[in-house]
Every structure is written in structure tokens, then in C-alpha cells.
Short mmCIF file of C-alpha atoms in Angstrom, two decimals:
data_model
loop_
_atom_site.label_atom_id
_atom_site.label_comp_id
_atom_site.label_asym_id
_atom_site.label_seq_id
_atom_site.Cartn_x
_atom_site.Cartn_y
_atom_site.Cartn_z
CA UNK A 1 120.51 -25.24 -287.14
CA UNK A 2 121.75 -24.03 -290.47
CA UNK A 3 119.34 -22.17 -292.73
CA UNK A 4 119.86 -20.89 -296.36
CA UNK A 5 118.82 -17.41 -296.65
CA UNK A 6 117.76 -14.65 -299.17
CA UNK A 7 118.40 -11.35 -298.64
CA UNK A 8 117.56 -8.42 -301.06
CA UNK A 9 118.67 -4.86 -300.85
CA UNK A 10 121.97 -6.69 -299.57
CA UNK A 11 124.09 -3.60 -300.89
CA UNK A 12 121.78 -1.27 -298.90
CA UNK A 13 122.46 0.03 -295.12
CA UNK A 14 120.48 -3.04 -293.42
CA UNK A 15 121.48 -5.21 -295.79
CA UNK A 16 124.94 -4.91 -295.49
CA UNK A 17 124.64 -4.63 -291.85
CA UNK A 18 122.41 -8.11 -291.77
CA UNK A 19 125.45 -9.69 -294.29
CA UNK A 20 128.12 -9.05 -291.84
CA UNK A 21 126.05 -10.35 -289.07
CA UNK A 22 125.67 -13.67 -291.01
CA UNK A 23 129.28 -13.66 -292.52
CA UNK A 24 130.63 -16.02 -289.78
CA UNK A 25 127.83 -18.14 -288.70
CA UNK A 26 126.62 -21.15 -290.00
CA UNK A 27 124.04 -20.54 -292.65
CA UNK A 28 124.08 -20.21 -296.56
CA UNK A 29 123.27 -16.81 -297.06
CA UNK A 30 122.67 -15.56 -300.95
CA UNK A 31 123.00 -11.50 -300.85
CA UNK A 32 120.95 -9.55 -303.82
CA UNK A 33 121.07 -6.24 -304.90
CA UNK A 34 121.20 -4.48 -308.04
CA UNK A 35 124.47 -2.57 -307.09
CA UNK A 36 127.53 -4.33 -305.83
CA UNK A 37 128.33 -4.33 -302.56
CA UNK A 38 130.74 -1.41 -301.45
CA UNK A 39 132.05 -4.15 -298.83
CA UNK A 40 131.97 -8.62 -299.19
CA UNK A 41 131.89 -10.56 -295.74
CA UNK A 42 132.70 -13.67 -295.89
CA UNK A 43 130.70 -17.18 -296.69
CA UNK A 44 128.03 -14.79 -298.80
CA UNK A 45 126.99 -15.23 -302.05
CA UNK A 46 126.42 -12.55 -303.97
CA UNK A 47 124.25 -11.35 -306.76
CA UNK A 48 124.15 -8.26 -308.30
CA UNK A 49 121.17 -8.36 -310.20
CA UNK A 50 116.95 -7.38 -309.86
CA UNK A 51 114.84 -9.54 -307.89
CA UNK A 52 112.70 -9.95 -310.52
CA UNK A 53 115.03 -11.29 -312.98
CA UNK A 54 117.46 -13.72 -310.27
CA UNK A 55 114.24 -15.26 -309.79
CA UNK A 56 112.68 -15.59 -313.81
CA UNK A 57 116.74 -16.68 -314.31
CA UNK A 58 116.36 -18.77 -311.72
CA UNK A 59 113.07 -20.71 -311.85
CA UNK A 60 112.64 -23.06 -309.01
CA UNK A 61 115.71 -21.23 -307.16
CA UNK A 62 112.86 -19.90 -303.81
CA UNK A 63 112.39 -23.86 -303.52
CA UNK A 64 116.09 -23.78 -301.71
CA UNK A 65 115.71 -21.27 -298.97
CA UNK A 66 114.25 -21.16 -295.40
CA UNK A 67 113.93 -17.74 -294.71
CA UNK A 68 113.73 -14.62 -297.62
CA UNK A 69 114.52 -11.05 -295.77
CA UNK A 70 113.29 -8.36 -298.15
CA UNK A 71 114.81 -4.72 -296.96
CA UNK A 72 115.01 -3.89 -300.89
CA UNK A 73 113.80 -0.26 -301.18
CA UNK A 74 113.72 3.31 -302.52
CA UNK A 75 114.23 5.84 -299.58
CA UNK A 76 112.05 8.95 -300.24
CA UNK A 77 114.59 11.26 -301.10
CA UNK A 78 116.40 9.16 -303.67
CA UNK A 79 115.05 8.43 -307.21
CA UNK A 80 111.74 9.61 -309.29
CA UNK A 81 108.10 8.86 -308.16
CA UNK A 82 108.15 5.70 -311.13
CA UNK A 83 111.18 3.92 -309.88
CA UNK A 84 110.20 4.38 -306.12
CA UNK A 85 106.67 2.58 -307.37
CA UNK A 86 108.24 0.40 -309.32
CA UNK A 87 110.45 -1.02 -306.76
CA UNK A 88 108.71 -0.80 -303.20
CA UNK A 89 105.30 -2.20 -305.01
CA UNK A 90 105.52 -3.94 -308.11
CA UNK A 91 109.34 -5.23 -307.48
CA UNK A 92 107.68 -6.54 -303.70
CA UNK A 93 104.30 -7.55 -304.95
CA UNK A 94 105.74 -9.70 -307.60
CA UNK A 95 108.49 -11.29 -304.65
CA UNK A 96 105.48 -11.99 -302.42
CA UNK A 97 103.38 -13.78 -305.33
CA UNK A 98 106.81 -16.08 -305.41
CA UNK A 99 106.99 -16.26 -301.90
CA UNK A 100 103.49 -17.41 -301.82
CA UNK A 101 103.77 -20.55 -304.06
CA UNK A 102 106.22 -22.44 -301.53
CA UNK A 103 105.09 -23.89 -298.42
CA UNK A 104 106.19 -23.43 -295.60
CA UNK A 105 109.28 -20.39 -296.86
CA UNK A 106 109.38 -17.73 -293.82
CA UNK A 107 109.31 -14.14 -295.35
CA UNK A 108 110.26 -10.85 -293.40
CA UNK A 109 109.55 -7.68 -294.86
CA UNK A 110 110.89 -4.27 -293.66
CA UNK A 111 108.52 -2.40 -293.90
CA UNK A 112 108.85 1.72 -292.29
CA UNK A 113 107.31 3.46 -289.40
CA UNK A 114 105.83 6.51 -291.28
CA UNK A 115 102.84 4.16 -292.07
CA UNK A 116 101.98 5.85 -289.29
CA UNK A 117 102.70 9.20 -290.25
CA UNK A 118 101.36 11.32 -286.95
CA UNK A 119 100.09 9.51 -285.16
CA UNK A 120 96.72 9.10 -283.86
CA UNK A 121 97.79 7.60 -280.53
CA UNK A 122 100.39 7.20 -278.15
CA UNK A 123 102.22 4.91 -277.63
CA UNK A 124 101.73 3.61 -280.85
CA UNK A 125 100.21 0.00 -280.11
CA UNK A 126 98.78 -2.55 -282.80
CA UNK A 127 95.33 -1.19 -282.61
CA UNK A 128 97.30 2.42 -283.95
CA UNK A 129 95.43 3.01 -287.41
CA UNK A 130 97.78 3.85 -290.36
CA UNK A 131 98.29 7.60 -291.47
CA UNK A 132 100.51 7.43 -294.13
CA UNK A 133 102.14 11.11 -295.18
CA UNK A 134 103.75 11.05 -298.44
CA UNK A 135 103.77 8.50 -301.07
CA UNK A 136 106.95 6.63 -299.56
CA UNK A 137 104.86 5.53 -296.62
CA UNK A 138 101.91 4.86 -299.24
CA UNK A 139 104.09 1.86 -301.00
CA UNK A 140 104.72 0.49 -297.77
CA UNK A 141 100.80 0.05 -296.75
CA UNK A 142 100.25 -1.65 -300.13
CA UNK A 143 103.15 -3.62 -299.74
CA UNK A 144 101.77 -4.58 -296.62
CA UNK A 145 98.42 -4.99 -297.19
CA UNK A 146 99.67 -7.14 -300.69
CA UNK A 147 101.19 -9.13 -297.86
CA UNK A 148 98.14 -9.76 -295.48
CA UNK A 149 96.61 -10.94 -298.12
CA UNK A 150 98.59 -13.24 -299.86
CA UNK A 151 100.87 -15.11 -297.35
CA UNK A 152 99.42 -17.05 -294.62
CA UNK A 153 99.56 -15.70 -291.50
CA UNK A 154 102.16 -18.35 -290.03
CA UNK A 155 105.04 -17.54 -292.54
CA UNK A 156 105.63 -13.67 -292.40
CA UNK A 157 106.49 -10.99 -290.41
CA UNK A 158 106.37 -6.95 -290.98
CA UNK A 159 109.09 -5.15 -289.12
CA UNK A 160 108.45 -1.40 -289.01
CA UNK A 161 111.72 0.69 -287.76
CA UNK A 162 111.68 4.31 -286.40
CA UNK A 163 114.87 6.22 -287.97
CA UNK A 164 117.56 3.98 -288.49
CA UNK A 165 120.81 5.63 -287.39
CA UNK A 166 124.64 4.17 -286.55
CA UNK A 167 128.07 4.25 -287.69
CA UNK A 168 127.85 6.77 -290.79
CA UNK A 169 124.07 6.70 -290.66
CA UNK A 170 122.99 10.02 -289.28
CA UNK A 171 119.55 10.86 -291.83
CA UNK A 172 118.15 14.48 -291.00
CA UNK A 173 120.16 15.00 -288.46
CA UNK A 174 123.07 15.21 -290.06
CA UNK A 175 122.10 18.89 -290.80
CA UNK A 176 121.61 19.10 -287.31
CA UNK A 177 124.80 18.01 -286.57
CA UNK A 178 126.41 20.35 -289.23
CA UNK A 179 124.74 23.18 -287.62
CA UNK A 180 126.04 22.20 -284.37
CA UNK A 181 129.45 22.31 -285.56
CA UNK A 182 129.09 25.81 -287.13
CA UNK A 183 127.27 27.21 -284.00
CA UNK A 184 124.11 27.78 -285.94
CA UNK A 185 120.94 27.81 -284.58
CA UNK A 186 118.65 24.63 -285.15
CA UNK A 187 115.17 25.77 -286.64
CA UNK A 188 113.21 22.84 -284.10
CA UNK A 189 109.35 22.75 -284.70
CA UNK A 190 108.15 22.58 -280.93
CA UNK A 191 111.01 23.92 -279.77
CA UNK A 192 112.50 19.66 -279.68
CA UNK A 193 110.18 19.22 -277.24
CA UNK A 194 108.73 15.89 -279.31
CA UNK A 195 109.63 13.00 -278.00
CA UNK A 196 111.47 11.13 -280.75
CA UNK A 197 112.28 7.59 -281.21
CA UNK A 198 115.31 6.07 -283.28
CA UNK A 199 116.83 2.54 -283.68
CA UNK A 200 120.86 1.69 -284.06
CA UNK A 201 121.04 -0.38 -286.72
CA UNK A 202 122.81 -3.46 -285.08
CA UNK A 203 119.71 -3.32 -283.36
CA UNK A 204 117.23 -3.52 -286.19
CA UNK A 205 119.22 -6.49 -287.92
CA UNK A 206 119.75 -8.25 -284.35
CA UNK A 207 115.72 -8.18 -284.30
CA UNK A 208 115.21 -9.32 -287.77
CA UNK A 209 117.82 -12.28 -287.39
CA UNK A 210 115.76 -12.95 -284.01
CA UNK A 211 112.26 -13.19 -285.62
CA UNK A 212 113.89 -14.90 -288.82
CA UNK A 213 115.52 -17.85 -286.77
CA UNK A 214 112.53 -18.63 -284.24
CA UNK A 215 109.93 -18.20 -287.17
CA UNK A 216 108.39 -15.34 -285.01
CA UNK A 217 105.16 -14.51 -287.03
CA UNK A 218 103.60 -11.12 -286.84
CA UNK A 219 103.91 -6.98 -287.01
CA UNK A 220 106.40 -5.64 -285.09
CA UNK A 221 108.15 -2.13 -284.38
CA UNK A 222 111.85 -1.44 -284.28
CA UNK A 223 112.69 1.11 -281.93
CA UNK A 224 115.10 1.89 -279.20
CA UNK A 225 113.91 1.79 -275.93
CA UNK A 226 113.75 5.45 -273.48
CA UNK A 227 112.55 7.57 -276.09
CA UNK A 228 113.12 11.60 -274.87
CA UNK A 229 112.56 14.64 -276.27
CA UNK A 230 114.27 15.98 -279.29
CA UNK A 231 115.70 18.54 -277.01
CA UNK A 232 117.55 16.79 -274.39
CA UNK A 233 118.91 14.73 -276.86
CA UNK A 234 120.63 17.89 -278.32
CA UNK A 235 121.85 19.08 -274.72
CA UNK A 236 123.33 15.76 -274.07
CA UNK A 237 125.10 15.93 -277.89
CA UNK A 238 126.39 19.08 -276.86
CA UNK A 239 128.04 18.35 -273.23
CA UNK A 240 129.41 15.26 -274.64
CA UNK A 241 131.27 17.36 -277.18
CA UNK A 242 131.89 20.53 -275.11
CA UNK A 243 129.87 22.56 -277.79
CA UNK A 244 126.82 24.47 -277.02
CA UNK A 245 123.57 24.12 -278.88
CA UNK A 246 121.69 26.63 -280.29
CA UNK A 247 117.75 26.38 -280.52
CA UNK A 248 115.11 28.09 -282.95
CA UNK A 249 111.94 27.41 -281.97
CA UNK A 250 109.20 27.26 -284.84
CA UNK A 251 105.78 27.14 -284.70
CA UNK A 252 104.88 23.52 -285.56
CA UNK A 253 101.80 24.73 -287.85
CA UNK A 254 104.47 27.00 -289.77
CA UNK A 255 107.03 24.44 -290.19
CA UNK A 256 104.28 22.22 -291.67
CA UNK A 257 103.33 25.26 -293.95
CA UNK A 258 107.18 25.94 -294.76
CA UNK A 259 107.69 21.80 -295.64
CA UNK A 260 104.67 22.15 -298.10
CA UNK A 261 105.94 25.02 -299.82
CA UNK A 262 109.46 23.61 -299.79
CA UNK A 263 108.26 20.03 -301.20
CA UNK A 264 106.05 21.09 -303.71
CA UNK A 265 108.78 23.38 -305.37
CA UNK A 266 111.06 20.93 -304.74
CA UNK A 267 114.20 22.74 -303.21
CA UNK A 268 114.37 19.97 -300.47
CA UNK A 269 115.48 16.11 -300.50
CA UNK A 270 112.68 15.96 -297.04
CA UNK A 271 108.98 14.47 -297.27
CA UNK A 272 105.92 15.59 -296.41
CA UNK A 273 106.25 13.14 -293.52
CA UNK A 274 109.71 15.05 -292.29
CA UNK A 275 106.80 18.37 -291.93
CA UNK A 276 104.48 16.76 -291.31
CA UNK A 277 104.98 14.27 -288.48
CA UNK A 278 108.25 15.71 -287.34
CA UNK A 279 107.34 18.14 -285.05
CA UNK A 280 105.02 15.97 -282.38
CA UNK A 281 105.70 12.81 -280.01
CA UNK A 282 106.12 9.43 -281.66
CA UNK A 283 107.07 6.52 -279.85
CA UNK A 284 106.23 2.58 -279.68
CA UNK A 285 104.60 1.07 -276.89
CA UNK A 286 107.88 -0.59 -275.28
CA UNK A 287 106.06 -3.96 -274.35
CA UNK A 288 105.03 -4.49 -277.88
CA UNK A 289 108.38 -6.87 -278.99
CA UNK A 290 109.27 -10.22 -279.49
CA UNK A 291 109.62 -12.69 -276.62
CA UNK A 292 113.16 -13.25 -275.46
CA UNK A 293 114.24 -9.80 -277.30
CA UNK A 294 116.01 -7.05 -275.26
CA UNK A 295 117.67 -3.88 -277.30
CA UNK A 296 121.39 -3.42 -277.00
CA UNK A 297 121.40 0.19 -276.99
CA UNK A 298 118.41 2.25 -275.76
CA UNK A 299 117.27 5.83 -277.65
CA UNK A 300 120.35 8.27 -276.21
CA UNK A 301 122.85 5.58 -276.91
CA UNK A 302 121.80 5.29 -280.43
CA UNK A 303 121.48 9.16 -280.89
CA UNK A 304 125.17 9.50 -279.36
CA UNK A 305 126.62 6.90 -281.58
CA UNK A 306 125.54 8.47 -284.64
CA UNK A 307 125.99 11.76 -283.36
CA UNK A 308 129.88 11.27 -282.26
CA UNK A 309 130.77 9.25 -285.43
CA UNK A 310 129.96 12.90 -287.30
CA UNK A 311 132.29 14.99 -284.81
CA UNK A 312 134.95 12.51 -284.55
CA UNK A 313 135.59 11.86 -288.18
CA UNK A 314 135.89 15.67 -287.98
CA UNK A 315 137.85 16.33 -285.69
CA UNK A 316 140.65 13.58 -286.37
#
């Protein structure tokens, strides 16, 4: 079955990722973004322009598509406090009110795991009450919520990923891995005894294809399965490039102290959330995903892959 899709953010990470997914299959797929992509796949359209005015441009344009995939977002670290607003809530709350006036028009939003924050339980399950850290997170529950109570319940579906990493995708830990190279010691909260949770990628737009084409309704988490502590991770890493890692345990109360400070006088691109939740377990209940779903790489494959992309493009 062909479908014509929407994607936004289609210049972003995921985007770009879900675009060359859907370059050779058989579907109409119009790509949106308000920078130009950095790399075209074929049999895309796309449009480099805001959401907001494609679709006042384009009145009665939502009327053509099956399925809209929002992943259109400000990342914590990038931008001021107005345009992050402006784009995860008013930019998505004005898409949803769109959304809402077609029948039957399937609508995935990516939404983010630090709704969560730290957690109040583990596993996290759907019962797991939101915590949200910093004001990143905070967009996301009122995107959500701005979703619950618009769309009916039939037509959407919230994806919430743990740390996306892959090819050239490495987030925080790219410091890590810098350190790493240099033979510094890692300043770990806990001593990377947390057990962490990431998801490649491929992954993450393999699941949102999945839910997208079987009109799989719902909240859902993205997140390799096999989470492990922070720490083993690390002494795998540094076996599988003959390099020894170098650990500095902090107090997890101080690091949380340290992030404040840091934040606040804004010296550092990190979150409250990075302080805040960084230093304790988080991980999904692994029986909470789609039917007919299985992960292509579990949580040390994805931590590898990111991981060896840094060293190799270093070493060559």
C-alpha cells in the first residue's frame, strides 16, 4: 500500500534518517524543514520552509496525506528559551489544531524521554508519572498533553526515545569519548554505575515507520533493548579499542550541585536534566513495544556504533 506522507524536521537527524528510509519505497513522501537538507534521497519532495506557513500557503494541502510524522524540534542546547517555545509548542500546537480538522489523518509525534526526568520508578512502565527537569522536557508534556486532548485517540501516537545515538551521533558522550582518547579521567556521577539506556537511530525511525504503516495508536518508548551500566559500557569501549579508561567517581548529590551552578551561569551547552537525571538508573520496561516489533541492535551495540564511528574517523 502506498501512502503520502509528511514529515517535518526532515533536515534534522531523524528526519533525514526517516527520508532515506522512505527514498526507495513506494510512498509519496513530502520532507519539511526550515533548513535545506545537507543530503536529498531520492523520490522526496522537499520543502524548505516553516510548518506554519507550507500549511497557511497551502490551504487544504493536510487533506492529501495519510500519515504526518512531526520530529520538528529545538534540542536543549541549541537556540534561546523564545525560539525553543516557539517551535516545540506553538509551531506543534498550531500543527495538531490542523491535524485535528481531517478525519481519519494518522499523526506521530516524537516526543523525548526526559518527560520523565528521574524517574519515579523502574522500569519505567505507562503508569510512570512525568517529572520533567528543564524546560526542554516541559514543551514536550504540553505538546503532549495539547495532543491528548485534541486528537482522538485512534489517530496518534507519542514516541518517546532515550538518547538517540549512530553514525556521527554521539550527544554527551562525545566528551566522553574525547577524554578517552586523551587518557583523561571521566568525572562519572555514581561512579557509571547507572544503568543507562540509548537507541541507534535506524532503530527509532524503523519503529516510527512501523507504528506509521499499521496505524499503531498509542504512547510508546524508544529504547534499545539490554540496558547496562554506564560503566561496563566504558570497559567494553575501551577493550574494543585497546585503550584504557579512566574513571572519576563523583558524588551524585555534588554533580547535581556542580550542573546547577554550571547552568545557571551558563558556561555549559548541558540541562538541568543532564545533572539532574544523569547520574541514576533509567530504563523502559522491555515488554512495553509494539506488536510484531523487535530492535535491530540492542543497548551495547548502539553504544559501540557511535562510540567506534568517533575513534575511527580519528584514527584513519
Amino acid at each position: 500500500m502506498s501512502l503520502n506522507i509528511l514529515i517535518t524536521g526532515s533536515s534534522g537527524f531523524l528526519g533525514s534518517k526517516l527520508c532515506e528510509y522512505l527514498g526507495d519505497k513506494n510512498h509519496k513522501v513530502t520532507a519539511i524543514d526550515i533548513a535545506p537538507p545537507s543530503k536529498k534521497f531520492s523520490n522526496i519532495e522537499y520543502v524548505v520552509s516553516a510548518i506554519e506557513d507550507y500549511l497557511n500557503t497551502n490551504i487544504n494541502i493536510l487533506k492529501t496525506f495519510d500519515l504526518v510524522i512531526h520530529t520538528a524540534s529545538v534540542l536543549p542546547y541549541k537556540g534561546n528559551k523564545d525560539l525553543l517555545i516557539k517551535t516545540n509548542v506553538k509551531t506543534t500546537r498550531y500543527l495538531i489544531s490542523k491535524v485535528a480538522e481531517i478525519e481519519d489523518l494518522f499523526f506521530i509525534y516524537i516526543s523525548s524521554s526526559g518527560v520523565y526526568g528521574k524517574p519515579h520508578n523502574l522500569p519505567v512502565k505507562r503508569s510512570t508519572k512525568f517529572n520533567a527537569l528543564d524546560l526542554y522536557a516541559e514543551t514536550k508534556v504540553i505538546s503532549e498533553e495539547t495532543i491528548r486532548n485534541t486528537l482522538n485517540k485512534n489517530f496518534y501516537s507519542i514516541i518517546r526515545p532515550r538518547t538517540i545515538l549512530g553514525t556521527n551521533r554521539r550527544g554527551i558522550f562525545e566528551v566522553f569519548f574525547k577524554l578517552i582518547k586523551y587518557r583523561i579521567p571521566i568525572p562519572l556521577p555514581n561512579n557509571g554505575n547507572q544503568k543507562i539506556q540509548f537507541v541507534d537511530v535506524e532503530d527509532l525511525a524503523r519503529l516510527i515507520l512501523h507504528i506509521g504503516f499499521n496505524n499503531i495508536n498509542g504512547e510508546w518508548p524508544a529504547a534499545a533493548p539490554n540496558p547496562k551500566p554506564l560503566k561496563d559500557h566504558l570497559q567494553t569501549l575501551g577493550a574494543n579499542i585497546n585503550k584504557k579508561v579512566f574513571r572519576l567517581n563523583i558524588n551524585p548529590k555534588l554533580f547535581e550541585l556542580i550542573g546547577i551552578v554550571l547552568v545557571k551561569i551558563k558556561i555549559v551547552k548541558f540541562t538541568k536534566w543532564h545533572f539532574g537525571a544523569f547520574p541514576y538508573d533509567f530504563y523502559f520496561d522491555e515488554k512495553w513495544k509494539p506488536d510484531n516489533f523487535e530492535y535491530k541492535f540492542d543497548n551495547e551495540e548502539t553504544f559501540l556504533k557511535s562510540a567506534n564511528t568517533f575513534f575511527t574517523l580519528r584514527n584513519t
